[in-house]
């Protein structure tokens, strides 16, 4: 599906079960964050450790089991776990030998969030057909 409105854009990533890694920055014309949907096959590791200059990262583990390395700490993660890593955190991710690891990674500039949900949401008069 592809749909562009005055204040939104909808796009398909295709079969989300077979993505590998898809970044949504260009696909959705993101302006305040980078979002990627990732799948590491069983036993596969990201082949490097990395940190960031300005962006913190949030990882949402949506399927499987794996391991994180952060600043020398190594620990297991599984579906339902969420992580936030400071820009300077030196990180690497690996899927368990028996299970692929599917996760969403959201990058945004650290300390840039000035308001959210309760303070940023504004009620509108418009209503969808189902209300
Ligand atoms: Zn990163």
PDB file of C-alpha atoms and ligand atoms in Angstrom, residues 50 52 57 59 91 107, ligand 1:
ATOM      1  CA  UNK A  50      29.009   0.671  16.965  1.00  0.00           C
ATOM      2  CA  UNK A  52      26.467   7.020  17.819  1.00  0.00           C
ATOM      3  CA  UNK A  57      18.493   4.157  20.279  1.00  0.00           C
ATOM      4  CA  UNK A  59      15.238  -1.388  20.605  1.00  0.00           C
ATOM      5  CA  UNK A  91      26.728  -2.031  21.123  1.00  0.00           C
ATOM      6  CA  UNK A 107      16.921   6.463  16.677  1.00  0.00           C
TER       7      UNK A 107
HETATM    8 ZN1  LIG B   1      22.879   2.278  15.828  1.00  0.00          ZN
END
